[in-house]
Amino acid sequence: AKMSKVLGNGHITGVDFSEDAVQACAKRFDSLIRAGFIDLHCANVAELPFHPGTFTKVCTVNTIYFWPAPLEALHQIHRVLKPEGTLVICFNPRNVMEHQGKIIHHGFTLYHPEEVAALLTEAGFRHVQLYYRKNRFGECAAARGIK
C-alpha cells in the first residue's frame, strides 16, 4: 500500500510462495489490481516466472529466512533484473532474531548482515552496501546490490 502511493508511472508485481498470502493480498489490494497498478503471482523465489531483465527494482522484506537455497534465489532475482537494476533485502539480523523465542525454530535461517552481503556479491551483485535502522525489535538491516 505504501509503495503504491509513491509509484508514479511504475507497476508493482508481488510474489509469494503461499497461495493463501497471494489471495489475502488480492483481496486487500483489489482496487489497485483492477486499476492495473499491481499484479500478484504465487511462485517460488528460486523459480521466478518472469523473463530476464523484466524489473528495474526488487525489494523483499523478512523473506530471506525462509529461502531453502538463498544463492539460487539471488541468481533468479539477478536474472529478472534489468542491467543496473537494484535489489534490496530487508531483514532482522541474527542477533535480533535469536531473542524472538520459539518462532525462529520453524523454518528460519538466521543471518548476520555481512552474510547476506556476501551472498549478494556471490550472486553477481555489485556495489553491495548494508544499512541499519532501529525498529521495535532492536535493529533491522537492509542489503542493497546493483546488477
PDB file of N, CA, C and O in Angstrom, residues 60-86:
ATOM      1  N   THR A  60      12.524  -7.152  -1.076  1.00  0.00           N
ATOM      2  CA  THR A  60      11.933  -8.233  -0.288  1.00  0.00           C
ATOM      3  C   THR A  60      12.159  -7.931   1.189  1.00  0.00           C
ATOM      4  O   THR A  60      13.241  -7.477   1.581  1.00  0.00           O
ATOM      5  N   VAL A  61      11.127  -8.151   1.978  1.00  0.00           N
ATOM      6  CA  VAL A  61      11.174  -7.818   3.400  1.00  0.00           C
ATOM      7  C   VAL A  61      10.845  -9.063   4.218  1.00  0.00           C
ATOM      8  O   VAL A  61       9.779  -9.672   4.053  1.00  0.00           O
ATOM      9  N   ASN A  62      11.766  -9.446   5.083  1.00  0.00           N
ATOM     10  CA  ASN A  62      11.577 -10.576   6.009  1.00  0.00           C
ATOM     11  C   ASN A  62      11.216 -11.880   5.306  1.00  0.00           C
ATOM     12  O   ASN A  62      10.374 -12.634   5.780  1.00  0.00           O
ATOM     13  N   THR A  63      11.872 -12.152   4.174  1.00  0.00           N
ATOM     14  CA  THR A  63      11.639 -13.422   3.485  1.00  0.00           C
ATOM     15  C   THR A  63      12.885 -14.288   3.384  1.00  0.00           C
ATOM     16  O   THR A  63      12.770 -15.498   3.287  1.00  0.00           O
ATOM     17  N   ILE A  64      14.062 -13.699   3.392  1.00  0.00           N
ATOM     18  CA  ILE A  64      15.281 -14.468   3.171  1.00  0.00           C
ATOM     19  C   ILE A  64      15.431 -15.605   4.185  1.00  0.00           C
ATOM     20  O   ILE A  64      16.012 -16.634   3.884  1.00  0.00           O
ATOM     21  N   TYR A  65      14.856 -15.457   5.351  1.00  0.00           N
ATOM     22  CA  TYR A  65      14.944 -16.511   6.378  1.00  0.00           C
ATOM     23  C   TYR A  65      14.369 -17.838   5.886  1.00  0.00           C
ATOM     24  O   TYR A  65      14.736 -18.898   6.372  1.00  0.00           O
ATOM     25  N   PHE A  66      13.422 -17.772   4.957  1.00  0.00           N
ATOM     26  CA  PHE A  66      12.671 -18.953   4.531  1.00  0.00           C
ATOM     27  C   PHE A  66      13.179 -19.557   3.222  1.00  0.00           C
ATOM     28  O   PHE A  66      12.663 -20.575   2.783  1.00  0.00           O
ATOM     29  N   TRP A  67      14.142 -18.931   2.567  1.00  0.00           N
ATOM     30  CA  TRP A  67      14.630 -19.442   1.297  1.00  0.00           C
ATOM     31  C   TRP A  67      15.529 -20.650   1.531  1.00  0.00           C
ATOM     32  O   TRP A  67      16.600 -20.522   2.117  1.00  0.00           O
ATOM     33  N   PRO A  68      15.125 -21.845   1.055  1.00  0.00           N
ATOM     34  CA  PRO A  68      15.953 -23.036   1.266  1.00  0.00           C
ATOM     35  C   PRO A  68      17.320 -22.944   0.572  1.00  0.00           C
ATOM     36  O   PRO A  68      18.298 -23.487   1.060  1.00  0.00           O
ATOM     37  N   ALA A  69      17.358 -22.242  -0.567  1.00  0.00           N
ATOM     38  CA  ALA A  69      18.600 -22.103  -1.326  1.00  0.00           C
ATOM     39  C   ALA A  69      18.787 -20.624  -1.663  1.00  0.00           C
ATOM     40  O   ALA A  69      18.460 -20.185  -2.765  1.00  0.00           O
ATOM     41  N   PRO A  70      19.297 -19.827  -0.721  1.00  0.00           N
ATOM     42  CA  PRO A  70      19.364 -18.380  -0.933  1.00  0.00           C
ATOM     43  C   PRO A  70      20.197 -17.966  -2.143  1.00  0.00           C
ATOM     44  O   PRO A  70      19.828 -17.033  -2.854  1.00  0.00           O
ATOM     45  N   LEU A  71      21.283 -18.664  -2.420  1.00  0.00           N
ATOM     46  CA  LEU A  71      22.102 -18.286  -3.570  1.00  0.00           C
ATOM     47  C   LEU A  71      21.337 -18.522  -4.877  1.00  0.00           C
ATOM     48  O   LEU A  71      21.373 -17.691  -5.789  1.00  0.00           O
ATOM     49  N   GLU A  72      20.623 -19.618  -4.957  1.00  0.00           N
ATOM     50  CA  GLU A  72      19.785 -19.901  -6.126  1.00  0.00           C
ATOM     51  C   GLU A  72      18.712 -18.822  -6.287  1.00  0.00           C
ATOM     52  O   GLU A  72      18.454 -18.339  -7.394  1.00  0.00           O
ATOM     53  N   ALA A  73      18.091 -18.426  -5.195  1.00  0.00           N
ATOM     54  CA  ALA A  73      17.073 -17.370  -5.238  1.00  0.00           C
ATOM     55  C   ALA A  73      17.683 -16.058  -5.719  1.00  0.00           C
ATOM     56  O   ALA A  73      17.095 -15.358  -6.552  1.00  0.00           O
ATOM     57  N   LEU A  74      18.861 -15.721  -5.221  1.00  0.00           N
ATOM     58  CA  LEU A  74      19.512 -14.480  -5.627  1.00  0.00           C
ATOM     59  C   LEU A  74      19.918 -14.506  -7.099  1.00  0.00           C
ATOM     60  O   LEU A  74      19.853 -13.491  -7.788  1.00  0.00           O
ATOM     61  N   HIS A  75      20.310 -15.676  -7.594  1.00  0.00           N
ATOM     62  CA  HIS A  75      20.603 -15.801  -9.027  1.00  0.00           C
ATOM     63  C   HIS A  75      19.341 -15.537  -9.851  1.00  0.00           C
ATOM     64  O   HIS A  75      19.401 -14.891 -10.897  1.00  0.00           O
ATOM     65  N   GLN A  76      18.194 -16.010  -9.380  1.00  0.00           N
ATOM     66  CA  GLN A  76      16.926 -15.772 -10.074  1.00  0.00           C
ATOM     67  C   GLN A  76      16.573 -14.284 -10.065  1.00  0.00           C
ATOM     68  O   GLN A  76      16.139 -13.737 -11.076  1.00  0.00           O
ATOM     69  N   ILE A  77      16.742 -13.651  -8.932  1.00  0.00           N
ATOM     70  CA  ILE A  77      16.458 -12.214  -8.840  1.00  0.00           C
ATOM     71  C   ILE A  77      17.398 -11.452  -9.771  1.00  0.00           C
ATOM     72  O   ILE A  77      16.971 -10.550 -10.502  1.00  0.00           O
ATOM     73  N   HIS A  78      18.662 -11.823  -9.769  1.00  0.00           N
ATOM     74  CA  HIS A  78      19.636 -11.194 -10.660  1.00  0.00           C
ATOM     75  C   HIS A  78      19.191 -11.352 -12.117  1.00  0.00           C
ATOM     76  O   HIS A  78      19.249 -10.408 -12.913  1.00  0.00           O
ATOM     77  N   ARG A  79      18.713 -12.528 -12.473  1.00  0.00           N
ATOM     78  CA  ARG A  79      18.269 -12.814 -13.842  1.00  0.00           C
ATOM     79  C   ARG A  79      17.111 -11.918 -14.267  1.00  0.00           C
ATOM     80  O   ARG A  79      17.090 -11.419 -15.392  1.00  0.00           O
ATOM     81  N   VAL A  80      16.148 -11.692 -13.378  1.00  0.00           N
ATOM     82  CA  VAL A  80      14.954 -10.929 -13.772  1.00  0.00           C
ATOM     83  C   VAL A  80      15.136  -9.412 -13.669  1.00  0.00           C
ATOM     84  O   VAL A  80      14.274  -8.661 -14.098  1.00  0.00           O
ATOM     85  N   LEU A  81      16.261  -8.974 -13.116  1.00  0.00           N
ATOM     86  CA  LEU A  81      16.548  -7.537 -13.066  1.00  0.00           C
ATOM     87  C   LEU A  81      17.151  -7.050 -14.380  1.00  0.00           C
ATOM     88  O   LEU A  81      17.920  -7.763 -15.027  1.00  0.00           O
ATOM     89  N   LYS A  82      16.816  -5.831 -14.742  1.00  0.00           N
ATOM     90  CA  LYS A  82      17.436  -5.172 -15.887  1.00  0.00           C
ATOM     91  C   LYS A  82      18.864  -4.790 -15.511  1.00  0.00           C
ATOM     92  O   LYS A  82      19.193  -4.684 -14.321  1.00  0.00           O
ATOM     93  N   PRO A  83      19.731  -4.551 -16.521  1.00  0.00           N
ATOM     94  CA  PRO A  83      21.066  -4.045 -16.195  1.00  0.00           C
ATOM     95  C   PRO A  83      20.947  -2.765 -15.356  1.00  0.00           C
ATOM     96  O   PRO A  83      20.091  -1.927 -15.613  1.00  0.00           O
ATOM     97  N   GLU A  84      21.781  -2.665 -14.349  1.00  0.00           N
ATOM     98  CA  GLU A  84      21.776  -1.555 -13.386  1.00  0.00           C
ATOM     99  C   GLU A  84      20.570  -1.602 -12.442  1.00  0.00           C
ATOM    100  O   GLU A  84      20.343  -0.662 -11.683  1.00  0.00           O
ATOM    101  N   GLY A  85      19.791  -2.690 -12.487  1.00  0.00           N
ATOM    102  CA  GLY A  85      18.655  -2.847 -11.578  1.00  0.00           C
ATOM    103  C   GLY A  85      19.126  -3.004 -10.140  1.00  0.00           C
ATOM    104  O   GLY A  85      20.256  -3.417  -9.871  1.00  0.00           O
ATOM    105  N   THR A  86      18.247  -2.682  -9.208  1.00  0.00           N
ATOM    106  CA  THR A  86      18.579  -2.672  -7.781  1.00  0.00           C
ATOM    107  C   THR A  86      17.797  -3.731  -7.023  1.00  0.00           C
ATOM    108  O   THR A  86      16.595  -3.882  -7.218  1.00  0.00           O
TER     109      THR A  86
END
